[in-house]
Amino acid sequence: MIFETKTKILVVDDDEVDRAAIERAFRRVDRLDHLVLACDGLDALEKLRGHNNQALIHPPYVILLDLNMPRMSGHEFLAELRADPKLSDSIVFVLTTSDNDRDLRAAYARSVAGYIIKSNVDSDFENLLNLLDAYVSLATFPNDA
């Protein structure tokens, strides 16, 4: 039961290889329609706000966020997201190479739902898809989502 809901997954990652691997994983389970890709925090905010001719992503959605990105880091993105009343309650899972305790604590201080180190994810992202599937299948979202 992969993604039987209408929940979108916004992947925010500057690494083309990781974005492509996640895209392949979604294609494998025939759920590309649930996937939205952003190359960095600024790109993601444009998609979430519907700015610069980007299609607005309507709730419910879950964000998978890398921390180490150019233009706008994951930490800067989280600060901007939490400061925006329309986006502040967004569900975010960090997906990063960083095992730095400061990064971990800073992310949880900004109310992330989870902190996932990329080396803990299998190469085909199957365990990540299983996590997301379980989350969106079991979680209850607000009625306006």
PDB file of C-alpha atoms in Angstrom:
ATOM      1  CA  MET A   1       0.000   0.000   0.000  1.00  0.00           C
ATOM      2  CA  ILE A   2       2.468   2.638  -1.154  1.00  0.00           C
ATOM      3  CA  PHE A   3       1.019   6.129  -0.891  1.00  0.00           C
ATOM      4  CA  GLU A   4      -2.677   5.401  -1.151  1.00  0.00           C
ATOM      5  CA  THR A   5      -3.310   8.980   0.008  1.00  0.00           C
ATOM      6  CA  LYS A   6      -2.948  12.226  -1.915  1.00  0.00           C
ATOM      7  CA  THR A   7       0.078  13.290   0.139  1.00  0.00           C
ATOM      8  CA  LYS A   8       2.922  14.800  -1.875  1.00  0.00           C
ATOM      9  CA  ILE A   9       6.579  14.265  -0.986  1.00  0.00           C
ATOM     10  CA  LEU A  10       8.779  17.317  -1.600  1.00  0.00           C
ATOM     11  CA  VAL A  11      12.452  16.329  -1.827  1.00  0.00           C
ATOM     12  CA  VAL A  12      14.796  19.279  -1.244  1.00  0.00           C
ATOM     13  CA  ASP A  13      18.333  18.214  -2.166  1.00  0.00           C
ATOM     14  CA  ASP A  14      21.062  19.758  -4.292  1.00  0.00           C
ATOM     15  CA  ASP A  15      22.655  16.365  -5.038  1.00  0.00           C
ATOM     16  CA  GLU A  16      21.457  15.284  -8.489  1.00  0.00           C
ATOM     17  CA  VAL A  17      22.470  11.672  -7.831  1.00  0.00           C
ATOM     18  CA  ASP A  18      20.351  11.477  -4.674  1.00  0.00           C
ATOM     19  CA  ARG A  19      17.384  13.177  -6.351  1.00  0.00           C
ATOM     20  CA  ALA A  20      17.632  10.736  -9.265  1.00  0.00           C
ATOM     21  CA  ALA A  21      17.824   7.734  -6.908  1.00  0.00           C
ATOM     22  CA  ILE A  22      14.733   8.891  -5.028  1.00  0.00           C
ATOM     23  CA  GLU A  23      12.949   9.491  -8.323  1.00  0.00           C
ATOM     24  CA  ARG A  24      13.825   5.935  -9.452  1.00  0.00           C
ATOM     25  CA  ALA A  25      12.440   4.570  -6.179  1.00  0.00           C
ATOM     26  CA  PHE A  26       9.139   6.390  -6.702  1.00  0.00           C
ATOM     27  CA  ARG A  27       9.032   5.239 -10.338  1.00  0.00           C
ATOM     28  CA  ARG A  28       9.596   1.632  -9.230  1.00  0.00           C
ATOM     29  CA  VAL A  29       6.408   1.753  -7.131  1.00  0.00           C
ATOM     30  CA  ASP A  30       4.549   3.742  -9.811  1.00  0.00           C
ATOM     31  CA  ARG A  31       4.152   6.816  -7.610  1.00  0.00           C
ATOM     32  CA  LEU A  32       5.968   9.583  -9.487  1.00  0.00           C
ATOM     33  CA  ASP A  33       2.748  11.602  -9.200  1.00  0.00           C
ATOM     34  CA  HIS A  34       3.451  11.929  -5.459  1.00  0.00           C
ATOM     35  CA  LEU A  35       6.979  13.285  -5.923  1.00  0.00           C
ATOM     36  CA  VAL A  36       8.068  16.914  -6.231  1.00  0.00           C
ATOM     37  CA  LEU A  37      11.783  17.736  -6.539  1.00  0.00           C
ATOM     38  CA  ALA A  38      13.549  20.949  -5.510  1.00  0.00           C
ATOM     39  CA  CYS A  39      17.271  21.624  -5.953  1.00  0.00           C
ATOM     40  CA  ASP A  40      17.634  23.809  -2.842  1.00  0.00           C
ATOM     41  CA  GLY A  41      15.743  25.695  -0.159  1.00  0.00           C
ATOM     42  CA  LEU A  42      14.874  28.677  -2.351  1.00  0.00           C
ATOM     43  CA  ASP A  43      13.462  26.417  -5.054  1.00  0.00           C
ATOM     44  CA  ALA A  44      11.417  24.560  -2.425  1.00  0.00           C
ATOM     45  CA  LEU A  45       9.981  27.776  -0.959  1.00  0.00           C
ATOM     46  CA  GLU A  46       8.947  28.911  -4.441  1.00  0.00           C
ATOM     47  CA  LYS A  47       7.110  25.621  -4.947  1.00  0.00           C
ATOM     48  CA  LEU A  48       5.472  25.769  -1.503  1.00  0.00           C
ATOM     49  CA  ARG A  49       4.363  29.366  -2.064  1.00  0.00           C
ATOM     50  CA  GLY A  50       3.533  29.042  -5.760  1.00  0.00           C
ATOM     51  CA  HIS A  51       5.941  31.847  -6.699  1.00  0.00           C
ATOM     52  CA  ASN A  52       7.809  32.394 -10.000  1.00  0.00           C
ATOM     53  CA  ASN A  53       5.362  30.345 -12.067  1.00  0.00           C
ATOM     54  CA  GLN A  54       5.837  27.281  -9.854  1.00  0.00           C
ATOM     55  CA  ALA A  55       2.806  25.070  -9.345  1.00  0.00           C
ATOM     56  CA  LEU A  56       1.656  25.463  -5.745  1.00  0.00           C
ATOM     57  CA  ILE A  57       2.000  22.320  -3.645  1.00  0.00           C
ATOM     58  CA  HIS A  58      -1.220  21.894  -1.713  1.00  0.00           C
ATOM     59  CA  PRO A  59      -1.290  20.142   1.670  1.00  0.00           C
ATOM     60  CA  PRO A  60      -0.924  17.489   2.778  1.00  0.00           C
ATOM     61  CA  TYR A  61       2.748  17.113   1.977  1.00  0.00           C
ATOM     62  CA  VAL A  62       5.878  15.847   3.660  1.00  0.00           C
ATOM     63  CA  ILE A  63       9.262  17.463   3.068  1.00  0.00           C
ATOM     64  CA  LEU A  64      12.514  15.474   2.841  1.00  0.00           C
ATOM     65  CA  LEU A  65      15.231  18.057   3.458  1.00  0.00           C
ATOM     66  CA  ASP A  66      18.972  17.941   2.928  1.00  0.00           C
ATOM     67  CA  LEU A  67      20.948  20.307   5.166  1.00  0.00           C
ATOM     68  CA  ASN A  68      24.088  21.075   3.183  1.00  0.00           C
ATOM     69  CA  MET A  69      23.005  22.990   0.080  1.00  0.00           C
ATOM     70  CA  PRO A  70      24.139  26.134  -1.737  1.00  0.00           C
ATOM     71  CA  ARG A  71      22.070  29.343  -1.939  1.00  0.00           C
ATOM     72  CA  MET A  72      19.937  28.369   1.073  1.00  0.00           C
ATOM     73  CA  SER A  73      20.983  25.642   3.489  1.00  0.00           C
ATOM     74  CA  GLY A  74      18.531  23.262   5.092  1.00  0.00           C
ATOM     75  CA  HIS A  75      18.857  25.137   8.385  1.00  0.00           C
ATOM     76  CA  GLU A  76      18.075  28.454   6.669  1.00  0.00           C
ATOM     77  CA  PHE A  77      15.133  26.799   4.910  1.00  0.00           C
ATOM     78  CA  LEU A  78      13.772  25.490   8.221  1.00  0.00           C
ATOM     79  CA  ALA A  79      14.063  28.953   9.798  1.00  0.00           C
ATOM     80  CA  GLU A  80      12.172  30.521   6.881  1.00  0.00           C
ATOM     81  CA  LEU A  81       9.575  27.746   6.832  1.00  0.00           C
ATOM     82  CA  ARG A  82       8.842  27.973  10.563  1.00  0.00           C
ATOM     83  CA  ALA A  83       8.624  31.796  10.371  1.00  0.00           C
ATOM     84  CA  ASP A  84       5.958  31.668   7.641  1.00  0.00           C
ATOM     85  CA  PRO A  85       2.474  31.319   9.212  1.00  0.00           C
ATOM     86  CA  LYS A  86       1.174  29.492   6.120  1.00  0.00           C
ATOM     87  CA  LEU A  87       4.020  26.951   6.136  1.00  0.00           C
ATOM     88  CA  SER A  88       5.069  26.767   9.784  1.00  0.00           C
ATOM     89  CA  ASP A  89       3.293  23.490  10.511  1.00  0.00           C
ATOM     90  CA  SER A  90       4.867  21.664   7.545  1.00  0.00           C
ATOM     91  CA  ILE A  91       6.053  18.128   8.254  1.00  0.00           C
ATOM     92  CA  VAL A  92       9.797  17.848   7.645  1.00  0.00           C
ATOM     93  CA  PHE A  93      12.140  14.889   7.768  1.00  0.00           C
ATOM     94  CA  VAL A  94      15.821  15.764   7.445  1.00  0.00           C
ATOM     95  CA  LEU A  95      17.677  13.458   5.030  1.00  0.00           C
ATOM     96  CA  THR A  96      21.359  14.338   5.192  1.00  0.00           C
ATOM     97  CA  THR A  97      24.931  13.071   5.207  1.00  0.00           C
ATOM     98  CA  SER A  98      25.627  15.032   8.393  1.00  0.00           C
ATOM     99  CA  ASP A  99      25.982  13.110  11.631  1.00  0.00           C
ATOM    100  CA  ASN A 100      27.064  16.307  13.404  1.00  0.00           C
ATOM    101  CA  ASP A 101      25.365  16.669  16.793  1.00  0.00           C
ATOM    102  CA  ARG A 102      24.919  20.436  16.282  1.00  0.00           C
ATOM    103  CA  ASP A 103      23.045  19.810  13.023  1.00  0.00           C
ATOM    104  CA  LEU A 104      20.888  17.175  14.701  1.00  0.00           C
ATOM    105  CA  ARG A 105      20.003  19.409  17.658  1.00  0.00           C
ATOM    106  CA  ALA A 106      19.393  22.455  15.462  1.00  0.00           C
ATOM    107  CA  ALA A 107      17.031  20.452  13.246  1.00  0.00           C
ATOM    108  CA  TYR A 108      15.023  19.087  16.173  1.00  0.00           C
ATOM    109  CA  ALA A 109      14.916  22.585  17.695  1.00  0.00           C
ATOM    110  CA  ARG A 110      13.024  23.550  14.526  1.00  0.00           C
ATOM    111  CA  SER A 111      10.501  20.746  15.074  1.00  0.00           C
ATOM    112  CA  VAL A 112      11.493  18.230  12.421  1.00  0.00           C
ATOM    113  CA  ALA A 113       9.620  14.925  12.486  1.00  0.00           C
ATOM    114  CA  GLY A 114      12.821  12.922  12.095  1.00  0.00           C
ATOM    115  CA  TYR A 115      16.529  13.125  11.292  1.00  0.00           C
ATOM    116  CA  ILE A 116      17.722  10.481   8.835  1.00  0.00           C
ATOM    117  CA  ILE A 117      21.383  10.046   7.931  1.00  0.00           C
ATOM    118  CA  LYS A 118      21.718   9.055   4.277  1.00  0.00           C
ATOM    119  CA  SER A 119      24.193   6.271   5.040  1.00  0.00           C
ATOM    120  CA  ASN A 120      21.415   4.567   7.055  1.00  0.00           C
ATOM    121  CA  VAL A 121      19.163   4.451   3.987  1.00  0.00           C
ATOM    122  CA  ASP A 122      19.582   1.488   1.653  1.00  0.00           C
ATOM    123  CA  SER A 123      20.842   2.177  -1.867  1.00  0.00           C
ATOM    124  CA  ASP A 124      17.447   1.760  -3.518  1.00  0.00           C
ATOM    125  CA  PHE A 125      15.697   3.923  -0.886  1.00  0.00           C
ATOM    126  CA  GLU A 126      13.224   1.110  -0.172  1.00  0.00           C
ATOM    127  CA  ASN A 127      13.385   1.590   3.601  1.00  0.00           C
ATOM    128  CA  LEU A 128      12.828   5.329   3.156  1.00  0.00           C
ATOM    129  CA  LEU A 129       9.757   4.677   0.997  1.00  0.00           C
ATOM    130  CA  ASN A 130       8.475   2.243   3.623  1.00  0.00           C
ATOM    131  CA  LEU A 131       8.918   4.891   6.331  1.00  0.00           C
ATOM    132  CA  LEU A 132       7.101   7.530   4.280  1.00  0.00           C
ATOM    133  CA  ASP A 133       4.359   5.096   3.323  1.00  0.00           C
ATOM    134  CA  ALA A 134       3.775   4.134   6.955  1.00  0.00           C
ATOM    135  CA  TYR A 135       3.811   7.774   8.032  1.00  0.00           C
ATOM    136  CA  VAL A 136       1.316   9.071   5.468  1.00  0.00           C
ATOM    137  CA  SER A 137      -0.890   5.984   5.878  1.00  0.00           C
ATOM    138  CA  LEU A 138      -1.095   6.254   9.668  1.00  0.00           C
ATOM    139  CA  ALA A 139      -0.930  10.003  10.282  1.00  0.00           C
ATOM    140  CA  THR A 140      -4.044  12.139  10.460  1.00  0.00           C
ATOM    141  CA  PHE A 141      -3.805  15.511   8.757  1.00  0.00           C
ATOM    142  CA  PRO A 142      -5.930  18.632   9.376  1.00  0.00           C
ATOM    143  CA  ASN A 143      -9.209  18.824   7.462  1.00  0.00           C
ATOM    144  CA  ASP A 144      -8.020  21.819   5.445  1.00  0.00           C
ATOM    145  CA  ALA A 145      -5.173  19.715   4.040  1.00  0.00           C
TER     146      ALA A 145
END
